[in-house]
mmCIF file of C-alpha atoms and ligand atoms in Angstrom:
data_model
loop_
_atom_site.group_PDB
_atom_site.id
_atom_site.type_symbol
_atom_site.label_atom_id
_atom_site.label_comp_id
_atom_site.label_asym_id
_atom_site.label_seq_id
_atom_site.Cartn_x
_atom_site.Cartn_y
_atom_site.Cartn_z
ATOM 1 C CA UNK D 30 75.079 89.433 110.620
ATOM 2 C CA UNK D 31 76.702 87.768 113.872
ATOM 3 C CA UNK D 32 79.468 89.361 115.567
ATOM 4 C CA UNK D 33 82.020 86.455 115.000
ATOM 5 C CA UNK D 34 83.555 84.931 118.429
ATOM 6 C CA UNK D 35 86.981 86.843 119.669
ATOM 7 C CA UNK D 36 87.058 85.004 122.608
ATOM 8 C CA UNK D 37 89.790 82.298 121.521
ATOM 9 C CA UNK D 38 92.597 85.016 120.804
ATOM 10 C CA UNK D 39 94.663 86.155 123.561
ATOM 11 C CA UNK D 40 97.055 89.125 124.486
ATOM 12 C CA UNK D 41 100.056 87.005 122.402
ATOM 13 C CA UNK D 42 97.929 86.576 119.518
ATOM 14 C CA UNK D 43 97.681 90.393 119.164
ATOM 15 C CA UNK D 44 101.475 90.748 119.751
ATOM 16 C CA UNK D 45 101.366 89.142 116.163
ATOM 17 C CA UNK D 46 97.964 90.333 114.432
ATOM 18 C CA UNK D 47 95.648 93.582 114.402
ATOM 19 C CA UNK D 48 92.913 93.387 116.958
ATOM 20 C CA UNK D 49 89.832 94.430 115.789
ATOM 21 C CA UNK D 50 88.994 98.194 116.756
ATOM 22 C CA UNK D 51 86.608 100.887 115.849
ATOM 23 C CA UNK D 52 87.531 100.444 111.943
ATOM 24 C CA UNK D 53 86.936 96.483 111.855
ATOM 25 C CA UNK D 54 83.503 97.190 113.509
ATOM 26 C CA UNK D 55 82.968 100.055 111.105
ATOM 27 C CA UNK D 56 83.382 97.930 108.154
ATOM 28 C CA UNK D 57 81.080 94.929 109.835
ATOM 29 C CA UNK D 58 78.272 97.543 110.179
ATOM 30 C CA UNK D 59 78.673 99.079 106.520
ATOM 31 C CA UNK D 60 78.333 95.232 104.819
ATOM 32 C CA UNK D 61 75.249 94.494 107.590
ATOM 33 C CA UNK D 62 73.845 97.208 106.116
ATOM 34 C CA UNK D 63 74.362 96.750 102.747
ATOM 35 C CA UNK D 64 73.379 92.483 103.015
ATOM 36 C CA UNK D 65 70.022 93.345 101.145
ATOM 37 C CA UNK D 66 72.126 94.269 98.163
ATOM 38 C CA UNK D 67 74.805 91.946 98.761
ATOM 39 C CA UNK D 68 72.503 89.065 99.349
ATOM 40 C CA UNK D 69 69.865 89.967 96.324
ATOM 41 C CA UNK D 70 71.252 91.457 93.842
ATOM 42 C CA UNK D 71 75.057 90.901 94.000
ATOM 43 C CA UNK D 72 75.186 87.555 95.164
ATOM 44 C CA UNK D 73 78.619 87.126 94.817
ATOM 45 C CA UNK D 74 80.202 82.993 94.481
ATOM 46 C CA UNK D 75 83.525 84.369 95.299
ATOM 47 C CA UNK D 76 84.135 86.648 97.782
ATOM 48 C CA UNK D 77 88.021 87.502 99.085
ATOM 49 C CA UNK D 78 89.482 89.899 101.996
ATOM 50 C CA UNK D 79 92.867 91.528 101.482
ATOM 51 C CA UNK D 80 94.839 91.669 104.921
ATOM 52 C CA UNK D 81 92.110 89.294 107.070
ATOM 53 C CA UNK D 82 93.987 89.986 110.550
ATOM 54 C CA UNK D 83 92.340 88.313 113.076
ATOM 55 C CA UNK D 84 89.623 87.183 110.837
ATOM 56 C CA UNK D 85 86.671 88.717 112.133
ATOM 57 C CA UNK D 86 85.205 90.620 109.368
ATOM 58 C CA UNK D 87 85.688 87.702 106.350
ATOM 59 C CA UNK D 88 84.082 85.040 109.349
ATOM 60 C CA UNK D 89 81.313 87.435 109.471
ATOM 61 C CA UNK D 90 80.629 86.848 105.762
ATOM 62 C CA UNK D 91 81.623 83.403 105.726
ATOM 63 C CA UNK D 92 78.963 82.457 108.175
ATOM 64 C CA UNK D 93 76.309 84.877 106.887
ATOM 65 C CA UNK D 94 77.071 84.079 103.246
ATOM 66 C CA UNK D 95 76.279 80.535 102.947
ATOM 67 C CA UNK D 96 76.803 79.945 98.992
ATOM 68 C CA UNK D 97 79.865 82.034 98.881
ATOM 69 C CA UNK D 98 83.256 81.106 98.339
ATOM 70 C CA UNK D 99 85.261 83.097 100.864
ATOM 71 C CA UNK D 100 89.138 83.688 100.511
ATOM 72 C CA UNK D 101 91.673 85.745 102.664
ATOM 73 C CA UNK D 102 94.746 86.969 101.917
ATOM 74 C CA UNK D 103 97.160 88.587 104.203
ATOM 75 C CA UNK D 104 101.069 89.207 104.200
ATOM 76 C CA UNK D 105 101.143 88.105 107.477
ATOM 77 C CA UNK D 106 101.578 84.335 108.018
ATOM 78 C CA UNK D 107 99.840 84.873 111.567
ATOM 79 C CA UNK D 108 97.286 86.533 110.311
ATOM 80 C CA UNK D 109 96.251 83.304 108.074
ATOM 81 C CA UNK D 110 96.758 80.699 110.687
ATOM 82 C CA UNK D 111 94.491 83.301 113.416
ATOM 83 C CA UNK D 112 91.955 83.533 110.722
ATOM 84 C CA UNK D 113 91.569 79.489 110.201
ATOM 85 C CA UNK D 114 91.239 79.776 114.106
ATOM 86 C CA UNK D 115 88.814 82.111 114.183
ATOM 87 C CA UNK D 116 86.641 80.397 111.232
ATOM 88 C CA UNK D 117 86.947 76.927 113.373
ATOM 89 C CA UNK D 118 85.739 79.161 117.009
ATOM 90 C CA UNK D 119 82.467 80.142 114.992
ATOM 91 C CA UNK D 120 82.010 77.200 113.010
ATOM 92 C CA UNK D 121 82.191 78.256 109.741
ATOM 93 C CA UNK D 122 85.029 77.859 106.443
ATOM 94 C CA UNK D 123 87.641 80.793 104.645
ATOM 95 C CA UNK D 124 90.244 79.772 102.341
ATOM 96 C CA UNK D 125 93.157 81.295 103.391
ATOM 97 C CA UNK D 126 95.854 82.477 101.706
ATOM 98 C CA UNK D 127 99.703 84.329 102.659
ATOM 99 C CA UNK D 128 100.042 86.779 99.948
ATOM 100 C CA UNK D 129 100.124 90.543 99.168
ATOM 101 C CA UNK D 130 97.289 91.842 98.038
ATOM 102 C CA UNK D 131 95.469 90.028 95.211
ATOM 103 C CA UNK D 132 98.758 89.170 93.264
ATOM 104 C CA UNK D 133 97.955 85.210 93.687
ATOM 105 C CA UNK D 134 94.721 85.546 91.999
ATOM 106 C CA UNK D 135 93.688 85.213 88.664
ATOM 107 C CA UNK D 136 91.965 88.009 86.803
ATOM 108 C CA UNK D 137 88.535 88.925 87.219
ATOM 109 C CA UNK D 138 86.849 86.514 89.430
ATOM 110 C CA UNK D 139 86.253 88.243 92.481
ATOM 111 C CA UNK D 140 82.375 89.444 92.980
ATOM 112 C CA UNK D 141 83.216 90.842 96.362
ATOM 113 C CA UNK D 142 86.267 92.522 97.583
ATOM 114 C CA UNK D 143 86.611 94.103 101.299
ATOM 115 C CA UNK D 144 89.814 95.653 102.596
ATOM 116 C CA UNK D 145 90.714 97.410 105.754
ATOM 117 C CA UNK D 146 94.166 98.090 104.849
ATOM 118 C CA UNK D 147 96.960 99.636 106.748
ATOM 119 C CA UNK D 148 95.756 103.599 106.705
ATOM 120 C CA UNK D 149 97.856 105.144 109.234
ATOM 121 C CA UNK D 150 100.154 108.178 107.852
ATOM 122 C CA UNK D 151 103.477 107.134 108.344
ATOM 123 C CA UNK D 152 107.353 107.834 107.488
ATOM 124 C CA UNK D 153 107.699 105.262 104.201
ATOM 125 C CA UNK D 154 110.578 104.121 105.876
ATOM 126 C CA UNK D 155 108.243 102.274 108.801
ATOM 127 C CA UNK D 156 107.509 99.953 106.213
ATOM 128 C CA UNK D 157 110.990 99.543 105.188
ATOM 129 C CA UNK D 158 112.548 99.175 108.029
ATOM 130 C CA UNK D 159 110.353 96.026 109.041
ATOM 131 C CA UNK D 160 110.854 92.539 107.944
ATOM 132 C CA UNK D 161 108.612 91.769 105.739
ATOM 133 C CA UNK D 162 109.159 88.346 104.675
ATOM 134 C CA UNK D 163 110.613 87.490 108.024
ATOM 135 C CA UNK D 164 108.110 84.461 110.298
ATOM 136 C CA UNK D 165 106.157 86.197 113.079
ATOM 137 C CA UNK D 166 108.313 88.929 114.211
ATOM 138 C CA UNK D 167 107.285 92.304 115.115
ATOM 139 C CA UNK D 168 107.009 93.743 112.006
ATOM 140 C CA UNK D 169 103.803 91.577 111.286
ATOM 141 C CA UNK D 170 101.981 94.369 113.564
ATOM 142 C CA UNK D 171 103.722 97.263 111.493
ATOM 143 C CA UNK D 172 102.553 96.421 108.198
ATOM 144 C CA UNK D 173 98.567 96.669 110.081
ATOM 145 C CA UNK D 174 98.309 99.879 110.332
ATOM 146 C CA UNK D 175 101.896 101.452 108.741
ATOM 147 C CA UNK D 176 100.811 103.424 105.225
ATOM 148 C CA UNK D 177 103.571 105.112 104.322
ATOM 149 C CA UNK D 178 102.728 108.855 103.125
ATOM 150 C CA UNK D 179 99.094 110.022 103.328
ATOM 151 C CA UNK D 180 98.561 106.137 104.552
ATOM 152 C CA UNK D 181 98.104 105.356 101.057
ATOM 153 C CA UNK D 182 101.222 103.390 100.076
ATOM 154 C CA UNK D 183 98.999 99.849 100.055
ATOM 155 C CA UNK D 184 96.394 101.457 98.825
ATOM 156 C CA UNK D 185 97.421 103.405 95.531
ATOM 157 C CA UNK D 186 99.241 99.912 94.290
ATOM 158 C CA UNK D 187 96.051 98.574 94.864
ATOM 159 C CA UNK D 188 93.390 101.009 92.823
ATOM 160 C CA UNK D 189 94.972 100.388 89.453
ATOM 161 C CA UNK D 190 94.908 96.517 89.775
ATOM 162 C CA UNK D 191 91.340 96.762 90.716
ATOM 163 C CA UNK D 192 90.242 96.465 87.088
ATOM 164 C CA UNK D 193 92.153 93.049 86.187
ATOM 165 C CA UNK D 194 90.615 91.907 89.872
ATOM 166 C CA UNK D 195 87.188 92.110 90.246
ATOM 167 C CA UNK D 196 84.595 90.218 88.048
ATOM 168 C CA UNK D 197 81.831 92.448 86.021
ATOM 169 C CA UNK D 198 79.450 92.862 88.567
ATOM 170 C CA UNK D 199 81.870 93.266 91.056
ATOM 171 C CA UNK D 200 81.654 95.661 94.248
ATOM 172 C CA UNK D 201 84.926 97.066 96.720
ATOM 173 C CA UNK D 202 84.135 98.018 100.196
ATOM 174 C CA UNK D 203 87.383 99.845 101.272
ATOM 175 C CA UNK D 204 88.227 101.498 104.782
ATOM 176 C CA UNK D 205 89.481 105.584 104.338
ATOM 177 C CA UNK D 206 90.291 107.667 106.871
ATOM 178 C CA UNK D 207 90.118 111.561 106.335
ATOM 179 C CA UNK D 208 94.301 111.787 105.784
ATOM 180 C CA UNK D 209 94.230 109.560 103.218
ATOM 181 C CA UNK D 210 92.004 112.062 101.293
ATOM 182 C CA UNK D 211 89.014 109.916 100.031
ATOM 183 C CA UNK D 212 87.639 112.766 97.390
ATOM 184 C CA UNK D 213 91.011 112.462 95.834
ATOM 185 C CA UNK D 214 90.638 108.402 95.486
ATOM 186 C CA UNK D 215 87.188 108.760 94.489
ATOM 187 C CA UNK D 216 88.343 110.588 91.665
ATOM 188 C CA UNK D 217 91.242 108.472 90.594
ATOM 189 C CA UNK D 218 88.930 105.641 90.768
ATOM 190 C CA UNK D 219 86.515 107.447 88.144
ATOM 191 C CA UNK D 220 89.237 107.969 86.039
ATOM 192 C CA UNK D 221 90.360 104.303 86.988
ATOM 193 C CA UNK D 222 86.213 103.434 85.532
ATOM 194 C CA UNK D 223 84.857 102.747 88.549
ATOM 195 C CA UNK D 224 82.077 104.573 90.567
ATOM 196 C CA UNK D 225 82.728 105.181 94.055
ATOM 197 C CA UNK D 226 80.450 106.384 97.134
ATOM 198 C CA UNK D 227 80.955 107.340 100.779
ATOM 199 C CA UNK D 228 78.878 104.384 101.830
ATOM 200 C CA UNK D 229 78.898 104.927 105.638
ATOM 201 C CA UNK D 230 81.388 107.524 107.958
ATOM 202 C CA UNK D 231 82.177 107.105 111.622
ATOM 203 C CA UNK D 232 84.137 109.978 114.200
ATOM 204 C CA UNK D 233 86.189 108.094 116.526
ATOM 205 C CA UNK D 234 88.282 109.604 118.838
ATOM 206 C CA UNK D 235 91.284 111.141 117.034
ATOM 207 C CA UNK D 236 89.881 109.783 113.600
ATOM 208 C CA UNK D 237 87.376 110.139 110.922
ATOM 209 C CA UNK D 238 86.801 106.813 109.373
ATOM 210 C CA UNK D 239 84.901 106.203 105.555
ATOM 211 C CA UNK D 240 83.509 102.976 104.172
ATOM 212 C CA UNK D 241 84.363 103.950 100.757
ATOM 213 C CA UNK D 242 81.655 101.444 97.919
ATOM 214 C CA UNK D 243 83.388 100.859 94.551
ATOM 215 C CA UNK D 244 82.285 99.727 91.428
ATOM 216 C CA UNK D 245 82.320 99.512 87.912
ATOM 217 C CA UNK D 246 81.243 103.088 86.122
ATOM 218 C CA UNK D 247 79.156 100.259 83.681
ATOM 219 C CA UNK D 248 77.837 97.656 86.395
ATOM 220 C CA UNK X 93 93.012 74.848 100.732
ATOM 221 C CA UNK X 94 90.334 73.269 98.776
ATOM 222 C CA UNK X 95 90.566 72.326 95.450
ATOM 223 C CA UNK X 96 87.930 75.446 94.313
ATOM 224 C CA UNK X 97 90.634 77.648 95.550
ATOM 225 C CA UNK X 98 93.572 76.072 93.272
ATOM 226 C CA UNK X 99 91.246 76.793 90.330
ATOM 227 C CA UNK X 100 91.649 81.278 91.807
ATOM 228 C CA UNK X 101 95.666 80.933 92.405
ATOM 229 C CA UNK X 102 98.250 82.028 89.616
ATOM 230 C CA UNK X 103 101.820 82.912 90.279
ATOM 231 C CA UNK X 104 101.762 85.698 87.280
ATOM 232 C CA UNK X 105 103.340 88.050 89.806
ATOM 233 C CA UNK X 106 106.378 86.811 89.124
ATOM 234 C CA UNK X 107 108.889 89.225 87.095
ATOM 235 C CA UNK X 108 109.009 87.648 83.735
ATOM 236 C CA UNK X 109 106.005 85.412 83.932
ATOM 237 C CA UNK X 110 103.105 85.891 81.107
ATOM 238 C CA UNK X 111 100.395 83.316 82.200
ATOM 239 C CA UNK X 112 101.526 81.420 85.753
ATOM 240 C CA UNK X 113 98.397 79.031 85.390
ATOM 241 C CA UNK X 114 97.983 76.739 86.331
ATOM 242 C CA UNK X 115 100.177 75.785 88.788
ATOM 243 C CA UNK X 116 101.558 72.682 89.286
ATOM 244 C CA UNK X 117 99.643 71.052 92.383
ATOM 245 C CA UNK X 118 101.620 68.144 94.595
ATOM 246 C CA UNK X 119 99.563 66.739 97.857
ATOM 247 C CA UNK X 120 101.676 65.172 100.431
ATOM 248 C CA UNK X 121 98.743 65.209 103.190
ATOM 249 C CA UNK X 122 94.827 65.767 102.482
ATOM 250 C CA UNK X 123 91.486 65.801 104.381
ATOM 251 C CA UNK X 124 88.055 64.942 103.553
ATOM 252 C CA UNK X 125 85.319 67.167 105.037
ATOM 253 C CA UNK X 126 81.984 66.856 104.048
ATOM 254 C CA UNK X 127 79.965 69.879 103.367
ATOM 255 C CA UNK X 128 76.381 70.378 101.987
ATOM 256 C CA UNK X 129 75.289 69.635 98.322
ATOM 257 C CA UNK X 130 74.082 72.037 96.471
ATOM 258 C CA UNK X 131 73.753 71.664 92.879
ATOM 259 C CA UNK X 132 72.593 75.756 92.274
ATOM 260 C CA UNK X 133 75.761 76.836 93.772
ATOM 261 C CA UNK X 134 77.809 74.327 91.661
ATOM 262 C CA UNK X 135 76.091 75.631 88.675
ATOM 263 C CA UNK X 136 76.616 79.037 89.584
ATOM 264 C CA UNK X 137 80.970 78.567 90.679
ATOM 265 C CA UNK X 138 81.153 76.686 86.973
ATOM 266 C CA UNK X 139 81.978 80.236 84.809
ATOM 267 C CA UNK X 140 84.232 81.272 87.389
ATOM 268 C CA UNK X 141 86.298 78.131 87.012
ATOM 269 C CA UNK X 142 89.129 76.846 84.187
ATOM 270 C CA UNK X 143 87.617 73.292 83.322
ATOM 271 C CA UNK X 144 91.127 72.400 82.318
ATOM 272 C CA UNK X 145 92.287 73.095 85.819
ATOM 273 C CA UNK X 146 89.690 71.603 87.428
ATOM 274 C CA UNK X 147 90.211 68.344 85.425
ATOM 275 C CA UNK X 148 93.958 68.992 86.346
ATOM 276 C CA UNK X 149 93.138 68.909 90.285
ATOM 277 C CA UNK X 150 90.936 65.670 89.459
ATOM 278 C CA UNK X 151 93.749 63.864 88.133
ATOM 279 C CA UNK X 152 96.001 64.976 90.918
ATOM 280 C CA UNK X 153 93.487 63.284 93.778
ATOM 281 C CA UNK X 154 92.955 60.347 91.428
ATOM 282 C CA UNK X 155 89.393 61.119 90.611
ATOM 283 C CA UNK X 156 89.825 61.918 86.499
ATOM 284 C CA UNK X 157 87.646 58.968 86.077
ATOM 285 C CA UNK X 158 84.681 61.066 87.797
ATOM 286 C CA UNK X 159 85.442 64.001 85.753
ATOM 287 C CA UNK X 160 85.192 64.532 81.782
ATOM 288 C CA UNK X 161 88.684 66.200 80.629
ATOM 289 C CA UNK X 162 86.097 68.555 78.239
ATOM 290 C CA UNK X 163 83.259 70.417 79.474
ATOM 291 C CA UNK X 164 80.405 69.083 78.864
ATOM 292 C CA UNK X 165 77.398 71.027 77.539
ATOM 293 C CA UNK X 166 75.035 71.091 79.651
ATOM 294 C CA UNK X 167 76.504 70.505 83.260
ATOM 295 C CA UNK X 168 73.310 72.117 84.858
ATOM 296 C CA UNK X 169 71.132 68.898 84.222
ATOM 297 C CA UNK X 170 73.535 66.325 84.836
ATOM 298 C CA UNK X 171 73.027 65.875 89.051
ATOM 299 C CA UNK X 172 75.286 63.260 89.361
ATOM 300 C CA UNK X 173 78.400 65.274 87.711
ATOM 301 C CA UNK X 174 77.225 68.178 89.840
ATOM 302 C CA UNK X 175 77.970 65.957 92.810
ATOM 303 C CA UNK X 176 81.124 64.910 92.052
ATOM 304 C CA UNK X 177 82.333 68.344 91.201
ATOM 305 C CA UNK X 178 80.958 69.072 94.626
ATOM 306 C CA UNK X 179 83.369 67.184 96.050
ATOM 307 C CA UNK X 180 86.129 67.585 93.834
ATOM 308 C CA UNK X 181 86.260 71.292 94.867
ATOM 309 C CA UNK X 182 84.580 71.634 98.251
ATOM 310 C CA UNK X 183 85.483 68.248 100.117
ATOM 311 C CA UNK X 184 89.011 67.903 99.300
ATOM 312 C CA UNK X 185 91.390 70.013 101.579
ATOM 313 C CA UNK X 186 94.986 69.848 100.767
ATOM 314 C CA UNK X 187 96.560 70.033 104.045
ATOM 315 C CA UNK X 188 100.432 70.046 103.108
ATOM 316 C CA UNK X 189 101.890 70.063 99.661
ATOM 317 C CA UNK X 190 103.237 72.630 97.273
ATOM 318 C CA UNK X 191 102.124 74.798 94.082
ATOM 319 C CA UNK X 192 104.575 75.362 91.546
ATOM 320 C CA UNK X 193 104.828 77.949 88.735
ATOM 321 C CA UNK X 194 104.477 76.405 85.127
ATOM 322 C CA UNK X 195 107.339 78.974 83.470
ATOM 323 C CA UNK X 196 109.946 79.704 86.544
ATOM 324 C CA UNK X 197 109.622 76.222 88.506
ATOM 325 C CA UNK X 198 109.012 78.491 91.912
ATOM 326 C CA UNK X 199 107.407 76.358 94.401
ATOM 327 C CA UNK X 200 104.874 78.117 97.010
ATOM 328 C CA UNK X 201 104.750 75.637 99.665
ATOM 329 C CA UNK X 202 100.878 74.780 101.284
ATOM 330 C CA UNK X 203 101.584 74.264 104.958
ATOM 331 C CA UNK X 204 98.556 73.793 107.277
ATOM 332 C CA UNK X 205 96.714 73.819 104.724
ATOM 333 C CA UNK X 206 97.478 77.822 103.739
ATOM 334 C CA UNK X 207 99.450 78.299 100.564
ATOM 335 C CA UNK X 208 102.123 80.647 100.691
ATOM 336 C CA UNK X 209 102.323 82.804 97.527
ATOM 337 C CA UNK X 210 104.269 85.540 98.908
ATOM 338 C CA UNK X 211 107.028 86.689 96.553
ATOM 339 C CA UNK X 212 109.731 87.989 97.465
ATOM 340 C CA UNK X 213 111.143 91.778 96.450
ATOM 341 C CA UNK X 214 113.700 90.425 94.052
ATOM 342 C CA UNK X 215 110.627 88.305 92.344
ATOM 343 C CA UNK X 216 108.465 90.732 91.039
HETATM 344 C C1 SAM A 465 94.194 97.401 109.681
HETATM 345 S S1 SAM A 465 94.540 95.660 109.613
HETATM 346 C C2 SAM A 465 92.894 95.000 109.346
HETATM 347 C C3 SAM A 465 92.658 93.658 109.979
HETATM 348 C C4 SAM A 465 91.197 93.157 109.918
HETATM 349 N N1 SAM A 465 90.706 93.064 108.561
HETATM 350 C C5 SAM A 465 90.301 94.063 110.708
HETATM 351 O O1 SAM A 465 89.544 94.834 110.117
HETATM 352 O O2 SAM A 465 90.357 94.005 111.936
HETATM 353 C C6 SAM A 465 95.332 95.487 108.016
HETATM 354 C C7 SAM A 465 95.727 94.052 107.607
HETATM 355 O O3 SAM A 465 96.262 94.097 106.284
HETATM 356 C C8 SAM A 465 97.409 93.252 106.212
HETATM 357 N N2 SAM A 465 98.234 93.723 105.094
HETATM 358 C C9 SAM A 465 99.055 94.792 105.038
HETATM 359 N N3 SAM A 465 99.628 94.909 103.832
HETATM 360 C C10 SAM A 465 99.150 93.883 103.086
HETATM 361 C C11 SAM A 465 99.366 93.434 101.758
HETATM 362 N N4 SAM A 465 100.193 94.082 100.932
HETATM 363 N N5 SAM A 465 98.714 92.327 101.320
HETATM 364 C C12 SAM A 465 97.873 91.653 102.155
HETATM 365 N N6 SAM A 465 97.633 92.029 103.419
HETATM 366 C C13 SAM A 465 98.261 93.115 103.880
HETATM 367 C C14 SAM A 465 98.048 93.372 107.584
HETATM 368 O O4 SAM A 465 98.899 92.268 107.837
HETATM 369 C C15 SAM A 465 96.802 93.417 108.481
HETATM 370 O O5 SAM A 465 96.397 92.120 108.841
#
């Protein structure tokens, strides 16, 4: 899989959108090396990436993943318009989307799901005390990394919906970092009917980083 | 957004709402880009798609006379329907326009071509 061209973003664009770091390259690397399965035997037609940011990671795909519809969906209005820049730099086409999580999609089509959300242990009120719905304003940046307790607040309202989201066969690739205690999610994903596996780990300085693989108990 | 991607959106999010789908699609400003045929990958997008939607975004680009309004049998051997479902829902890009919920009347408003189906706290 090709490294997608950064070179079009500048210092302004990442006033408004998460530049892609040690976790964005973490989660390339864990789909490169899982393409033989994604390619062979998942083969997914619809593919969509919660909280795109820049775009690099969903371009990836898109490029690599020829017979694929590929979808993004991030919170951040930036974040959209960046990605549809960064698809056009490399040549390639994402459907994207301003939303929160997968609430604009209907049930059960997605074969592939990827997320990098917003781990970073925070006070809630981070979260709260940034516009959300406001255009391009600071708190764009917040909501990329802010998670609230254990960095989990985006990512607990997202486990339970996974069932209603992803299609039979489907297959999550989710970003964890040690505080937000993957063993614990692992387990309320079991109990959620899904199988879950540390499917890659990375040290970083001042971080441990997971690729967490989800799917269904029965797939 | 292409017309494939209509076919995925739903405002069901919304407090009160049972189905949200489909939504009610208006084009002010479309593009045409052309993109590869390939009739496997047609066949393959079909059982992830509402025909009744898909008929619904035919009528709204003035194509329903391309496009049976029931699903027909056997899709896989009929190449020329393949091709215009090709580019029913690859080739047509809705550039500005708006979505609109079938129960509560909320528009989402598509502006450079992104939809915007954020709701807002009160909403959901
Ligand atoms: C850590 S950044 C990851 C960006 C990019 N995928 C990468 O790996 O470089 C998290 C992204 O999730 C988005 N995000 C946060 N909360 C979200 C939500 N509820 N729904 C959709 N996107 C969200 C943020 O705007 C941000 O773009």
């Amino acid at each position: 899989m090709d490294t997608p061209h950064i070179d079009h973003l500048t210092s302004q664009d990442y006033d408004h959108v998460y530049e892609p770091a040690e976790d964005s390259f973490l989660l390339l690397d864990a789909l490169e090396a899982d393409l033989e399965f994604i390619e062979n035997e998942l083969k997914p037609v619809v593919c969509l990436e919660i909280g795109p940011g820049s775009g690099i990671i969903i371009t990836a795909i898109a490029k690599r993943l020829q017979n694929t519809i590929c979808m993004a969906c991030d919170i951040n209005p930036y974040a959209c318009r960046v990605t549809k820049r960064t698809c056009l730099r490399n040549e390639t086409h994402v459907e994207c989307v301003r939303g929160s999580l997968t609430d604009a999609f209907k049930p059960n089509a997605i074969d592939l799901l990827i997320f990098n959300p917003p781990y970073v242990v925070t006070a809630d009120n981070e979260l709260e005390t940034s516009d959300k719905f406001g255009e391009c304003t600071s708190g764009n940046l917040v909501h990329s990394w802010a998670g609230g307790k254990h960095g989990r607040r985006i990512i607990d309202i997202l486990l339970p919906q996974l069932d209603h989201i992803l299609s039979a066969k489907g297959v999550f690739y989710l970003l964890l970092l040690r505080e937000n205690k993957p063993d614990e999610i692992m387990e309320q994903l079991r109990q959620l009917g899904f199988q879950s596996k540390k499917f890659m780990e990375r040290r970083i300085p001042g971080e441990f980083l997971y690729i967490l693989k989800v799917q269904r108990l029965d797939s | 957004m292409k017309l494939s991607t209509y076919n995925f959106l739903t405002s069901k999010a919304i407090k009160g709402v049972k189905v949200g789908y489909p939504l009610k699609l208006t084009i002010a400003k479309k593009d045409v880009v052309e993109t590869e045929f390939n009739p496997t990958f047609i066949e393959r997008l079909l059982p992830k798609l509402d025909w009744n939607t898909v008929y619904l975004a035919a009528q709204t680009v003035d194509l329903a006379d391309d496009i049976p309004q029931e699903q027909p049998a056997a899709v896989a051997d009929n190449e020329e329907l393949l091709q215009r479902l090709h580019h029913l829902l690859l080739e047509i890009d809705v550039l500005e326009g708006q979505l609109e919920c079938p129960e509560t009347g909320r528009v989402f408003p598509i502006t450079d071509g992104i939809p915007n189906m954020l709701l807002n706290e009160d909403e959901v």
